[in-house]
Coordinates of C-alpha atoms in Angstrom, one line a residue:
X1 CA 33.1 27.3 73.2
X2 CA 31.7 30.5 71.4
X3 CA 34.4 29.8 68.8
X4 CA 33.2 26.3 68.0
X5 CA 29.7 27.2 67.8
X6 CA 30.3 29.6 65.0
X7 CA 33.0 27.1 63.4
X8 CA 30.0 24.6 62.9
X9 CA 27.3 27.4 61.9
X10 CA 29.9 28.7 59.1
X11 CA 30.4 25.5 57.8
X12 CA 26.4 24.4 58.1
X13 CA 26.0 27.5 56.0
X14 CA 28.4 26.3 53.2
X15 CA 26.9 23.0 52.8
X16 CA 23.8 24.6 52.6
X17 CA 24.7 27.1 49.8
X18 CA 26.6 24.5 47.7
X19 CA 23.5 21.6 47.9
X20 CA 21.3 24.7 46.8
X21 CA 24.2 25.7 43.5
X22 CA 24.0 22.1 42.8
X23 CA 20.5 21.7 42.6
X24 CA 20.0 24.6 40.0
X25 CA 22.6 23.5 38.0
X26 CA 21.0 20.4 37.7
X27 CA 17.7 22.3 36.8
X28 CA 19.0 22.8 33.6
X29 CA 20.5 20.0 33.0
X30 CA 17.6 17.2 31.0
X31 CA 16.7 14.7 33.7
X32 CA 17.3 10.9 33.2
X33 CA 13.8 9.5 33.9
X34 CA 12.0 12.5 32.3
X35 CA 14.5 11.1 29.0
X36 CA 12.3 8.1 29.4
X37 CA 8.9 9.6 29.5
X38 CA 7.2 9.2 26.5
X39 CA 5.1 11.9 24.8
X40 CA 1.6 11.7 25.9
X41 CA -0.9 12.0 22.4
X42 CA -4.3 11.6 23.8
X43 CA -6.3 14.1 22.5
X44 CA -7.4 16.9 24.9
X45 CA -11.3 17.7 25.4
X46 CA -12.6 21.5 25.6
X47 CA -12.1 21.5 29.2
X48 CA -8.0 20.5 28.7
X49 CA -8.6 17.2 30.3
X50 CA -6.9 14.1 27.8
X51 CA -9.1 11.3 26.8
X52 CA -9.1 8.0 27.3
X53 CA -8.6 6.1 24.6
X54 CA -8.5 2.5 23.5
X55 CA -10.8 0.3 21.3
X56 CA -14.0 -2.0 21.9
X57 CA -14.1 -4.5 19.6
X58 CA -13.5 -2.8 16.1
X59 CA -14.4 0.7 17.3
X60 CA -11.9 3.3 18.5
X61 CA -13.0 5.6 21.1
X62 CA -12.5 8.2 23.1
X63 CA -13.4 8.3 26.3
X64 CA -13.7 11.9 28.4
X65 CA -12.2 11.4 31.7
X66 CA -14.8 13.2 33.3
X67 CA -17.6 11.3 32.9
X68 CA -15.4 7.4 32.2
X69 CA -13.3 7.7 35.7
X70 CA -12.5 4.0 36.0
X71 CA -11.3 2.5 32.8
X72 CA -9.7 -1.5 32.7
X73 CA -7.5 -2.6 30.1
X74 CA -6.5 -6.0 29.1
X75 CA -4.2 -7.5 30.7
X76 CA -3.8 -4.2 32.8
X77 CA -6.9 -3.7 35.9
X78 CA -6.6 -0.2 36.6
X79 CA -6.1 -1.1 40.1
X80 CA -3.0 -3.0 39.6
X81 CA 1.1 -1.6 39.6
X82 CA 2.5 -5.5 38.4
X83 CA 4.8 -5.0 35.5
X84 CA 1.9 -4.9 33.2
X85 CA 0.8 -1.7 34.2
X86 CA 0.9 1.0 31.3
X87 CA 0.1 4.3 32.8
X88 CA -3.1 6.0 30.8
X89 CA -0.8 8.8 29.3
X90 CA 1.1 5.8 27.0
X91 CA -2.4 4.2 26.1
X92 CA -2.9 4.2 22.3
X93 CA -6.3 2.7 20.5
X94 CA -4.7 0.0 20.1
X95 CA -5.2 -1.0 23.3
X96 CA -8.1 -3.5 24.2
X97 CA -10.3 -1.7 27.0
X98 CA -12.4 -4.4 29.1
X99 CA -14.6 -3.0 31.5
X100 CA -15.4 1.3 32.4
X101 CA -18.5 2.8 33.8
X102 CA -20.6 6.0 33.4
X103 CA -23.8 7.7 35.0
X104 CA -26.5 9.1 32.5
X105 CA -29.5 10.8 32.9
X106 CA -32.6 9.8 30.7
X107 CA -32.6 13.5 28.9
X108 CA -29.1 12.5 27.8
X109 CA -27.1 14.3 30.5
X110 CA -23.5 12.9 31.7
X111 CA -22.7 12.8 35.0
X112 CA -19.0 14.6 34.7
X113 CA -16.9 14.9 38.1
X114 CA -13.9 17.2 37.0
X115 CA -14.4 20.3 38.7
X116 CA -13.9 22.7 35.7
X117 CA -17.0 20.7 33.4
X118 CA -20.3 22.9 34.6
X119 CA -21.7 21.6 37.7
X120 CA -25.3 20.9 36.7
X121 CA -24.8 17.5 35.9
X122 CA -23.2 17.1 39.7
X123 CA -25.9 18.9 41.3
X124 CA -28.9 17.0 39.6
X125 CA -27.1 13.5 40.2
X126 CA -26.1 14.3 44.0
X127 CA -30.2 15.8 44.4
X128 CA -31.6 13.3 42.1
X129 CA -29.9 10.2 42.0
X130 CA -31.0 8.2 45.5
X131 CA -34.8 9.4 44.9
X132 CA -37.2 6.5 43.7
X133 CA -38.2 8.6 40.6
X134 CA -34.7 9.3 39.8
X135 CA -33.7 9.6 36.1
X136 CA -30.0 8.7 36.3
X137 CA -29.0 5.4 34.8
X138 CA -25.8 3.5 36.4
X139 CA -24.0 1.9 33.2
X140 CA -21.3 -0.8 32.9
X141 CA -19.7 -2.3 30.3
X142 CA -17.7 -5.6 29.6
X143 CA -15.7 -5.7 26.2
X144 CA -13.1 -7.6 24.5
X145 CA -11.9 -10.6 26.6
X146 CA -14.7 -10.2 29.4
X147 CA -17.1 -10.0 26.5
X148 CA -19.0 -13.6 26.4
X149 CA -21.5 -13.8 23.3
X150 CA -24.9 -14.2 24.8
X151 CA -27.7 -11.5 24.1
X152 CA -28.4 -11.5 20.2
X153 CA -26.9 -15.3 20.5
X154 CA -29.1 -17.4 22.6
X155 CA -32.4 -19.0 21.4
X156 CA -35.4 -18.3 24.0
X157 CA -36.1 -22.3 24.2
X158 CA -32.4 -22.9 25.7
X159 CA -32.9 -19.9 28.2
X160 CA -36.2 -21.7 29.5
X161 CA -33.8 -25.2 29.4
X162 CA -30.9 -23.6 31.8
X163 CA -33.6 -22.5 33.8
X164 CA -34.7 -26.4 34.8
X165 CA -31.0 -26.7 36.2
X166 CA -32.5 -24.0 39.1
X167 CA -34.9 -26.1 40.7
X168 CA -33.0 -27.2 43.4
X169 CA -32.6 -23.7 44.2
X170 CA -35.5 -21.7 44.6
X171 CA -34.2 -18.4 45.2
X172 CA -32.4 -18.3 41.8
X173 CA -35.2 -20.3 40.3
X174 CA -38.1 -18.5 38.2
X175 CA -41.2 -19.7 36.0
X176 CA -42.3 -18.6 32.8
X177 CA -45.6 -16.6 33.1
X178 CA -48.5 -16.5 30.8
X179 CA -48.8 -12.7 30.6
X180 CA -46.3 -10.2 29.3
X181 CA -45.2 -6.6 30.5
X182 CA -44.3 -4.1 28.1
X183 CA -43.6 -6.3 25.0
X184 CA -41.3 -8.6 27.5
X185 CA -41.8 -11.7 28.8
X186 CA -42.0 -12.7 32.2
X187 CA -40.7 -14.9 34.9
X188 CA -41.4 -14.9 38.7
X189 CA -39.8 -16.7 41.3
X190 CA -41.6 -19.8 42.2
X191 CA -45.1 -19.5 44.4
X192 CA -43.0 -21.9 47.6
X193 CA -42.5 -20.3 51.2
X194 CA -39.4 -19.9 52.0
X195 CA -38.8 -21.5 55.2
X196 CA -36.6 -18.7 56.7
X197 CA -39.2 -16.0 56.2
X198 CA -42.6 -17.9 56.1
X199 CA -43.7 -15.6 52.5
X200 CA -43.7 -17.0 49.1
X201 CA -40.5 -16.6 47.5
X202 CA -42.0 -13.9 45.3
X203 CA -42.6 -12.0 48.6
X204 CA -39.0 -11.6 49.3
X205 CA -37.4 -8.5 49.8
X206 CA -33.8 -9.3 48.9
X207 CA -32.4 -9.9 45.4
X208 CA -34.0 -10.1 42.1
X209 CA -37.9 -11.6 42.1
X210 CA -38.4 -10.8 38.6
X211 CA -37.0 -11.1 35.5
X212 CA -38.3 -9.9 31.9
X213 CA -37.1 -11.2 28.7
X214 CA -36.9 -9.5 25.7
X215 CA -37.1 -11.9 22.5
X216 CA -36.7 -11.0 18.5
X217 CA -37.3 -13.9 16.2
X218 CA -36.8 -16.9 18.9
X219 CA -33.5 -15.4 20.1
X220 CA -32.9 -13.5 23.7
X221 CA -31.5 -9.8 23.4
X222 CA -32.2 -8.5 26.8
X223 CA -32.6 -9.8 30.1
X224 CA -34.1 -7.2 33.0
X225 CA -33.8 -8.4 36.9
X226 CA -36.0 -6.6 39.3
X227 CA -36.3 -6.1 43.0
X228 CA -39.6 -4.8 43.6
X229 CA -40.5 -5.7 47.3
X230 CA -37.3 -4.2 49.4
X231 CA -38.3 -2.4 52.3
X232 CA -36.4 0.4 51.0
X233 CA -38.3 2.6 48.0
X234 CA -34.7 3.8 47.1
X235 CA -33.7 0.3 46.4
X236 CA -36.4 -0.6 44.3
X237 CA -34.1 -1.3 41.1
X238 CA -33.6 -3.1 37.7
X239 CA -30.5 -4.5 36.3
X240 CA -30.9 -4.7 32.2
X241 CA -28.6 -6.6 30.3
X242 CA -28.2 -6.3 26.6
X243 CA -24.7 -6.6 24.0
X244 CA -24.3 -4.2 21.0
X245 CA -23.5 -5.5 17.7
X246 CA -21.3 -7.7 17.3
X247 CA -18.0 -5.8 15.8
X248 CA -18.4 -3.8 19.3
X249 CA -17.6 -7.4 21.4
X250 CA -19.8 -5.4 24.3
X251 CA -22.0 -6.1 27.0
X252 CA -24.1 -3.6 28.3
X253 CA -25.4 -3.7 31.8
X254 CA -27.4 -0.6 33.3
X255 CA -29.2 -0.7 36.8
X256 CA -31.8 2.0 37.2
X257 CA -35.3 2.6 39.2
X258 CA -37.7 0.3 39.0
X259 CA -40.2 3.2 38.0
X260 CA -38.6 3.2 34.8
X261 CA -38.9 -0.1 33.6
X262 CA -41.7 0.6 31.0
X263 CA -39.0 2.9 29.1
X264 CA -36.2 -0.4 28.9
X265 CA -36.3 0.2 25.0
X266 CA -36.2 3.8 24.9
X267 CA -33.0 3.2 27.5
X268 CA -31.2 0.3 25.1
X269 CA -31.4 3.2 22.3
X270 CA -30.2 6.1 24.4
X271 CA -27.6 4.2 25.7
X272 CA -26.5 2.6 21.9
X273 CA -26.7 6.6 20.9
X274 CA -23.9 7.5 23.7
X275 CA -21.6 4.7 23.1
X276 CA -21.5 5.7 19.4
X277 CA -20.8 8.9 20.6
X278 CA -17.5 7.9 22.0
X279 CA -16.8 6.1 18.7
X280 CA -13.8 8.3 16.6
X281 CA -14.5 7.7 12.6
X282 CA -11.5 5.4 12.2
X283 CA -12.0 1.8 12.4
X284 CA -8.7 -0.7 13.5
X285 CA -7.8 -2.6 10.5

């Protein structure tokens, strides 16, 4: 019985040294699917992170990974492993980017979540961010194929026409007021209890009550929605909506505090300023 035992353990042994000479012989030997790999070009940042790159319209950018985590491509959502997926490390600027995010601070600051950027920008958003005087901005953008020309495009005088199409529905509904706020124009929900609540639509405390309308020469370049009743101070927000010029086929949106809705221009600029940042000086032919 001994005799077996030891049998079985000798020859366990020798299986086990052979997988173990085959496996570093094959160490040196070039792997088949690393054959396939193709060479990843991004440029690297100063922290040895690669870009992402891409293009938004007619403008090649780069895109540190840090501060763009989530970055869609046409034809390719980030989320998706179908055969279109092209993993980031093959991306070239020739490739049509369609929708990515970033967090900004009004002094200019990017939010940047890679552990090896300095962690002020993580320790004033995670402090900052959820307070009602916060200075973060949440910004999204929508490029190439979900870019629809309509800020810079649309006269003021079809805005107020689409709006007559609402009045069946009072909670997306709003009238044109005589006053403006801030160089915009405004529009309020209509003055008509709402039979759920028993308050005046402009009373209510969900969704957008407000919206301002920025005009230049009889055409709409911004729209801002505001939710200034919630219960919550925290939640007391704007949504501003603007495109860049047109070579950049981009819409912007950014949601921020409602407190700083008297700065909406100097937002627009500081945000035009960053995305030229990401711009490289090449342009796609």
């Amino acid at each position: 019985m001994m005799k077996f035992l030891y049998s079985n353990i000798y020859i366990f042994i020798l299986i086990v040294f052979s997988l173990a000479s085959l496996s570093c012989s094959n160490d040196n030997k070039p792997h088949y699917k690393d054959s396939l790999k193709k060479v990843d070009k991004r440029p690297i940042d100063e922290y040895g992170q690669r870009y992402v790159v891409g293009h938004l319209g007619s403008k090649k950018v780069n895109l540190p990974s840090p501060v763009a985590g989530i970055v869609e491509y046409s034809g390719s959502p980030f989320w998706s492993k179908t055969s279109k997926y092209i993993p980031r490390s093959e991306r070239t600027y020739n490739d049509a980017i369609t929708s990515f995010g970033f967090d900004m601070r009004m002094d200019g600051m990017l939010h940047q979540t890679y552990y090896k950027t300095p962690e002020d920008s993580r320790i004033a958003y995670q402090q900052e961010e959820r307070t009602p005087q916060s200075q973060w901005l949440s910004v999204g953008i929508l490029a190439n194929e979900h870019y629809v020309p309509y800020y810079g495009v649309i006269s003021f005088n079809k805005y107020i026409e689409r709006l007559e199409y609402q009045k069946s529905y009072p909670w997306f509904q709003t009238q044109l007021q005589d006053n403006m706020l801030y160089g915009l124009y405004i529009f309020l929900r209509p003055d008509v209890i709402n039979p759920n609540t028993g308050k005046s639509w402009r009373e209510d405390d969900i969704g957008d009550v407000i919206t301002y309308v920025s005009v230049k020469n009889g055409i709409v370049q911004t729209t801002i929605d505001c939710n200034p009743n919630s219960q919550y101070e925290n939640a007391r927000t704007c949504t501003q909506r603007f495109s860049l010029d047109p070579e950049w086929q981009t819409e912007i949106y950014v949601s921020y505090k409602i407190a700083l809705l008297p700065r909406w221009q100097e937002i627009e600029a500081l945000i035009k300023a960053q995305m030229n940042e990401f711009v490289i000086n090449e342009v796609i032919s």
